[in-house]
Amino acid sequence: MRLLILGTGGMANQHAARFKAIEGVSVVGGVDVVPERLAAFCSEHGIANHFTSLEEALAWGEFDAVANVTPDSIHHPTTLQAIAAGKHVFCEKPLATDAVKAMEMTEAIERSGKVGMVNFTYRNSPALQKGRQMVLAGEIGAVRHVEASHLQSWLVGRHWGDWKSESKWLWRLSKKHGSNGALGDIGIHIVDFASYGSGLDVAHVFARLKTFDKAPDHKIGEYDLDANDSFTMNVDFTNGAIGTIQATRTAAGQMDQLRLRVYGETGSIEMIYDTGQSTLRACLGEDVHTATWRDVSFDPVETNYQRFVQAVRAGKTQEPSFRRAANIQKVLDKALASDLSHADEALT
């Protein structure tokens, strides 16, 4: 499989390294509108062909698939171009900045017969995959309650860099730069994590979003700091269970932690991904009477990168698909609407 990487910012390095490590995959080209960044990226990863526009790359055309690692607002137009050119697409999350655009992309890829998948990176957690299997197997009975959180701290700590001076962080705080804030950036991860891990779909959302004061006049250079920093959701699931889903970039002491607890009628399961480390615990059987939690072992799982390559080779999309990402985007859109209406919003 010959792969083109579109967008050569920070996350693109992960794509290049992960795909190059898969036997039979060649990263044959890179695309970026910033020539210096493009040249440095291609030099670091040994990529021979450089393009400063997708149009230029498509005119060349000597590749099978595109890894779309552009900013959120660019996913929609560039992915549609790649699909129209007959390419498979592996897109960074969110698929689009709203569900209407995400569904347009979904319908386009499905009509084309090409593979379209989205990089929900935390699906790579073996604890999540094993925990989901246990829930679906009925090991905790019918799900009654769910609690999920995604906690980061880069607005209070410098472990990933100085957000006040680096564009790769500042754009995530600015609506006019295409950001939907924490909701769009990490909210899509934790909503997928909670829904996938519990085996349930969200039916109703009641949400609150918060943007904190971070700079004089809420502005740094060209960036208006107006995108949300934290959110909470109360949700109903389609089976009648209820739950809470929350995320923030202000959780000092938490570098990158996703935690999901699924409580059922006969037991509970906790799935944690914490800065690269996965943990799985359960309270089952007789342990429910003593509130005893025990560690659960799990095996390594295939990554999204590996599943995408397999899907292209087989000509059949695997999960997480464009349609899955579009459905999760509907939840985020309803959360935004709920914050404005101060009312419960139903997914239809």
Coordinates of C-alpha atoms in Angstrom, one line a residue:
M1 CA 0.0 0.0 0.0
R2 CA 1.3 3.4 -1.0
L3 CA 0.4 6.1 1.4
L4 CA 0.3 9.9 1.1
I5 CA 0.4 11.9 4.4
L6 CA -1.7 15.1 4.1
G7 CA -0.6 17.7 6.8
T8 CA 2.8 17.4 8.4
G9 CA 2.2 18.8 11.9
G10 CA 2.8 17.0 15.2
M11 CA 0.4 14.1 14.8
A12 CA 1.7 13.3 11.3
N13 CA 4.9 12.0 12.9
Q14 CA 2.9 9.3 14.6
H15 CA 1.2 8.4 11.4
A16 CA 4.5 8.2 9.5
A17 CA 6.2 6.1 12.1
R18 CA 3.2 3.7 12.6
F19 CA 2.5 3.1 9.0
K20 CA 6.1 2.7 8.0
A21 CA 6.4 0.0 10.6
I22 CA 3.8 -2.1 8.9
E23 CA 5.2 -4.6 6.4
G24 CA 4.2 -3.8 2.8
V25 CA 3.3 -0.1 3.5
S26 CA 5.3 2.7 1.8
V27 CA 4.9 6.3 2.7
V28 CA 5.5 7.8 -0.7
G29 CA 4.5 11.5 -0.3
G30 CA 3.9 14.4 2.0
V31 CA 1.7 17.4 1.6
D32 CA 1.7 20.7 3.5
V33 CA 1.1 24.4 2.7
V34 CA 4.2 25.3 4.8
P35 CA 7.2 24.4 2.7
E36 CA 9.7 24.5 5.6
R37 CA 7.6 22.2 7.8
L38 CA 7.0 19.8 4.8
A39 CA 10.7 19.6 4.0
A40 CA 11.7 18.9 7.6
F41 CA 9.0 16.2 8.0
C42 CA 9.9 14.4 4.7
S43 CA 13.6 14.5 5.5
E44 CA 13.0 13.0 9.0
H45 CA 10.9 10.2 7.7
G46 CA 12.6 9.5 4.4
I47 CA 9.7 10.6 2.2
A48 CA 10.8 11.2 -1.4
N49 CA 7.9 13.3 -2.8
H50 CA 6.9 16.7 -1.5
F51 CA 3.7 18.6 -2.5
T52 CA 2.5 22.0 -1.3
S53 CA -1.1 21.3 -2.2
L54 CA -3.4 18.3 -2.4
E55 CA -4.3 19.2 -6.0
E56 CA -0.6 18.8 -6.9
A57 CA -0.4 15.5 -5.2
L58 CA -3.6 14.2 -6.8
A59 CA -2.3 15.2 -10.2
W60 CA 0.7 13.0 -9.5
G61 CA -1.6 10.3 -8.2
E62 CA 1.0 7.6 -7.5
F63 CA -0.5 6.5 -4.2
D64 CA -3.4 4.3 -2.9
A65 CA -4.5 6.0 0.3
V66 CA -4.4 9.3 2.2
A67 CA -3.7 9.8 5.9
N68 CA -5.5 13.1 6.5
V69 CA -3.8 14.8 9.4
T70 CA -4.8 18.4 8.6
P71 CA -6.6 20.7 11.1
D72 CA -10.2 19.8 11.9
S73 CA -11.8 22.3 9.6
I74 CA -9.8 21.1 6.6
H75 CA -10.8 17.4 6.9
H76 CA -14.1 17.9 5.0
P77 CA -12.9 19.5 1.8
T78 CA -9.7 17.6 1.5
T79 CA -11.3 14.2 2.2
L80 CA -13.9 14.8 -0.4
Q81 CA -11.2 15.6 -2.9
A82 CA -9.3 12.4 -2.1
I83 CA -12.5 10.3 -2.3
A84 CA -13.4 11.9 -5.7
A85 CA -9.9 10.9 -6.9
G86 CA -10.5 7.3 -5.9
K87 CA -8.3 7.1 -2.8
H88 CA -8.9 5.3 0.5
V89 CA -8.8 7.7 3.5
F90 CA -7.6 7.4 7.0
C91 CA -8.8 10.6 8.7
E92 CA -7.8 12.1 12.0
K93 CA -10.6 12.9 14.4
P94 CA -13.0 14.7 14.4
L95 CA -14.1 13.6 10.9
A96 CA -15.6 17.1 10.5
T97 CA -16.5 20.1 12.5
D98 CA -20.2 19.2 12.5
A99 CA -22.4 16.2 11.8
V100 CA -23.8 17.4 8.5
K101 CA -20.4 17.6 6.9
A102 CA -19.3 14.4 8.6
M103 CA -22.4 12.6 7.1
E104 CA -21.6 14.0 3.7
M105 CA -18.1 12.5 3.9
T106 CA -19.6 9.2 5.1
E107 CA -22.0 9.0 2.2
A108 CA -19.3 9.9 -0.3
I109 CA -16.9 7.2 0.9
E110 CA -19.6 4.6 1.1
R111 CA -20.8 5.4 -2.5
S112 CA -17.2 5.2 -3.7
G113 CA -16.6 1.7 -2.3
K114 CA -13.3 2.8 -0.9
V115 CA -12.2 2.3 2.7
G116 CA -12.8 5.2 5.1
M117 CA -11.7 5.0 8.7
V118 CA -11.1 7.5 11.5
N119 CA -8.3 7.5 14.0
F120 CA -10.0 7.2 17.4
T121 CA -6.6 6.6 18.9
Y122 CA -7.8 5.3 22.3
R123 CA -9.4 2.4 20.5
N124 CA -5.8 1.1 20.6
S125 CA -6.2 0.5 24.4
P126 CA -6.3 -3.2 25.1
A127 CA -8.2 -2.5 28.3
L128 CA -11.0 -0.8 26.4
Q129 CA -11.2 -3.7 23.9
K130 CA -11.2 -6.4 26.6
G131 CA -13.6 -4.4 28.9
R132 CA -16.1 -4.0 26.0
Q133 CA -16.0 -7.8 25.3
M134 CA -16.8 -8.4 28.9
V135 CA -19.7 -6.0 28.9
L136 CA -21.1 -7.4 25.7
A137 CA -20.7 -10.9 27.0
G138 CA -23.1 -10.0 29.9
E139 CA -20.5 -10.3 32.7
I140 CA -21.9 -7.4 34.5
G141 CA -25.6 -7.9 33.5
A142 CA -27.6 -5.1 31.9
V143 CA -25.8 -1.7 32.1
R144 CA -27.4 0.7 34.5
H145 CA -24.9 3.6 35.0
V146 CA -21.8 4.9 33.2
E147 CA -19.2 7.5 34.2
A148 CA -16.5 8.7 31.9
S149 CA -13.8 11.3 32.0
H150 CA -11.0 12.6 29.8
L151 CA -8.5 14.6 31.8
Q152 CA -5.6 16.6 30.4
S153 CA -3.5 19.5 31.9
W154 CA -1.7 21.3 29.1
L155 CA -3.4 24.6 30.0
V156 CA -1.7 24.4 33.5
G157 CA 1.5 22.4 32.8
R158 CA 4.3 22.7 30.2
H159 CA 4.8 18.9 29.8
W160 CA 3.7 19.2 26.1
G161 CA 5.1 22.7 25.5
D162 CA 4.1 26.3 26.1
W163 CA 0.5 26.7 24.8
K164 CA 0.8 30.5 25.2
S165 CA 3.4 30.7 22.5
E166 CA 3.0 27.7 20.2
S167 CA 0.5 27.7 17.3
K168 CA 0.0 24.0 17.5
W169 CA -1.8 24.6 20.8
L170 CA -3.2 28.1 20.3
W171 CA -5.4 27.1 17.3
R172 CA -7.1 24.5 19.5
L173 CA -8.4 27.4 21.7
S174 CA -9.7 29.5 18.8
K175 CA -13.1 29.1 17.1
K176 CA -12.0 31.1 14.0
H177 CA -9.1 28.7 13.6
G178 CA -11.6 25.8 13.3
S179 CA -11.6 24.5 16.9
N180 CA -14.6 23.3 18.8
G181 CA -12.5 23.4 21.9
A182 CA -12.2 20.6 24.4
L183 CA -15.5 19.2 23.2
G184 CA -14.4 18.8 19.6
D185 CA -10.8 17.8 20.4
I186 CA -11.0 15.4 23.3
G187 CA -14.7 15.2 23.7
I188 CA -15.0 13.1 20.6
H189 CA -12.6 10.7 22.1
I190 CA -14.3 10.3 25.5
V191 CA -17.8 10.0 24.0
D192 CA -16.5 7.2 21.7
F193 CA -14.6 5.6 24.6
A194 CA -17.8 5.7 26.8
S195 CA -20.2 4.5 24.1
Y196 CA -17.9 1.9 22.7
G197 CA -16.8 0.5 26.0
S198 CA -20.3 0.3 27.4
G199 CA -21.7 -1.1 24.1
L200 CA -24.4 1.6 24.2
D201 CA -25.5 4.6 22.1
V202 CA -26.3 8.0 23.5
A203 CA -30.0 9.0 23.2
H204 CA -30.2 12.3 25.0
V205 CA -27.7 15.0 26.0
F206 CA -27.7 17.8 28.6
A207 CA -24.4 19.6 28.5
R208 CA -22.5 22.5 29.9
L209 CA -19.4 24.0 28.3
K210 CA -17.0 26.5 29.9
T211 CA -14.3 28.8 28.5
F212 CA -12.0 30.2 31.2
D213 CA -10.1 33.6 31.1
K214 CA -6.6 32.8 30.0
A215 CA -5.1 36.0 28.6
P216 CA -5.9 39.8 28.5
D217 CA -8.9 40.5 26.3
H218 CA -9.1 36.7 25.7
K219 CA -6.6 37.0 22.9
I220 CA -3.0 36.0 22.1
G221 CA -1.8 37.4 18.7
E222 CA -4.2 36.3 16.0
Y223 CA -5.9 33.8 18.2
D224 CA -9.1 34.6 20.0
L225 CA -9.2 32.3 23.0
D226 CA -13.0 31.6 22.8
A227 CA -13.2 27.8 22.4
N228 CA -14.4 25.8 25.4
D229 CA -11.8 24.4 27.9
S230 CA -14.1 22.0 29.8
F231 CA -17.4 20.4 29.5
T232 CA -19.8 18.1 31.4
M233 CA -22.6 16.0 29.9
N234 CA -25.5 14.2 31.5
V235 CA -26.6 11.5 29.1
D236 CA -29.3 8.9 28.6
F237 CA -28.4 5.8 26.7
T238 CA -30.7 3.9 24.3
N239 CA -31.1 1.0 26.7
G240 CA -32.4 3.3 29.5
A241 CA -29.0 3.6 31.4
I242 CA -27.8 7.0 32.4
G243 CA -24.4 8.5 32.8
T244 CA -22.0 11.4 33.0
I245 CA -19.2 12.3 30.5
Q246 CA -16.8 15.0 31.1
A247 CA -13.5 16.4 29.8
T248 CA -11.1 19.2 30.6
R249 CA -7.7 20.6 29.7
T250 CA -7.2 22.0 33.2
A251 CA -6.8 18.9 35.3
A252 CA -3.4 19.4 37.0
G253 CA -1.7 16.1 37.7
Q254 CA -3.4 14.3 34.8
M255 CA -1.4 14.3 31.6
D256 CA -3.8 12.3 29.4
Q257 CA -6.2 10.0 31.3
L258 CA -9.4 8.4 30.0
R259 CA -11.4 6.6 32.6
L260 CA -14.6 4.6 32.1
R261 CA -16.6 2.9 34.7
V262 CA -19.6 0.8 33.6
Y263 CA -22.0 -0.3 36.3
G264 CA -24.3 -3.2 35.6
E265 CA -27.1 -5.1 37.5
T266 CA -24.6 -7.8 38.6
G267 CA -21.1 -6.1 38.5
S268 CA -18.9 -3.3 37.3
I269 CA -15.9 -2.8 35.0
E270 CA -13.3 0.0 35.0
M271 CA -11.2 0.7 31.9
I272 CA -8.4 3.2 32.1
Y273 CA -6.0 4.6 29.6
D274 CA -3.4 6.9 31.3
T275 CA -0.7 8.4 29.1
G276 CA 0.1 5.2 27.2
Q277 CA -0.7 2.7 30.0
S278 CA -3.9 0.6 30.1
T279 CA -5.5 -0.8 33.3
L280 CA -8.6 -3.0 33.6
R281 CA -10.4 -3.8 36.8
A282 CA -13.7 -5.5 37.6
C283 CA -16.0 -6.2 40.5
L284 CA -17.8 -9.4 39.7
G285 CA -19.6 -12.3 41.2
E286 CA -19.3 -12.7 45.0
D287 CA -16.9 -9.7 45.0
V288 CA -19.9 -7.3 44.7
H289 CA -20.9 -8.2 48.3
T290 CA -17.5 -7.0 49.6
A291 CA -17.0 -4.2 47.0
T292 CA -13.7 -5.9 46.0
W293 CA -12.1 -4.9 42.7
R294 CA -9.6 -7.2 40.9
D295 CA -7.2 -6.6 38.0
V296 CA -8.2 -8.2 34.8
S297 CA -5.5 -9.3 32.3
F298 CA -5.7 -8.6 28.6
D299 CA -3.7 -9.3 25.4
P300 CA -2.3 -6.7 23.0
V301 CA -4.6 -5.5 20.2
E302 CA -4.1 -4.3 16.7
T303 CA -3.9 -0.6 16.2
N304 CA -6.1 1.6 14.0
Y305 CA -3.2 1.9 11.6
Q306 CA -2.9 -1.9 11.3
R307 CA -6.7 -2.3 10.9
F308 CA -6.8 0.4 8.1
V309 CA -4.0 -1.4 6.2
Q310 CA -5.9 -4.7 6.5
A311 CA -9.1 -3.0 5.4
V312 CA -7.5 -1.6 2.3
R313 CA -6.0 -4.9 1.4
A314 CA -9.4 -6.6 1.9
G315 CA -11.4 -3.8 0.3
K316 CA -13.7 -3.7 3.3
T317 CA -13.9 -0.9 5.9
Q318 CA -13.3 -1.9 9.5
E319 CA -14.2 0.1 12.6
P320 CA -13.9 2.9 13.5
S321 CA -15.6 3.9 10.3
F322 CA -16.6 7.3 8.9
R323 CA -20.2 6.5 9.9
R324 CA -19.2 5.8 13.5
A325 CA -17.4 9.1 13.6
A326 CA -20.4 11.0 12.1
N327 CA -22.7 9.5 14.7
I328 CA -20.4 10.5 17.5
Q329 CA -20.3 14.0 16.0
K330 CA -24.1 14.2 16.3
V331 CA -23.6 13.8 20.1
L332 CA -21.2 16.7 20.1
D333 CA -23.5 18.9 18.0
K334 CA -26.3 18.2 20.4
A335 CA -24.0 19.0 23.4
L336 CA -23.3 22.4 21.8
A337 CA -27.0 23.0 21.2
S338 CA -27.9 22.0 24.8
D339 CA -25.4 24.4 26.2
L340 CA -27.1 27.2 24.3
S341 CA -30.7 26.1 24.9
H342 CA -30.1 25.0 28.6
A343 CA -32.3 22.0 27.7
D344 CA -32.1 18.3 27.0
E345 CA -31.3 17.5 23.4
A346 CA -32.5 14.3 21.8
L347 CA -30.5 12.5 19.1
T348 CA -32.6 11.6 16.1

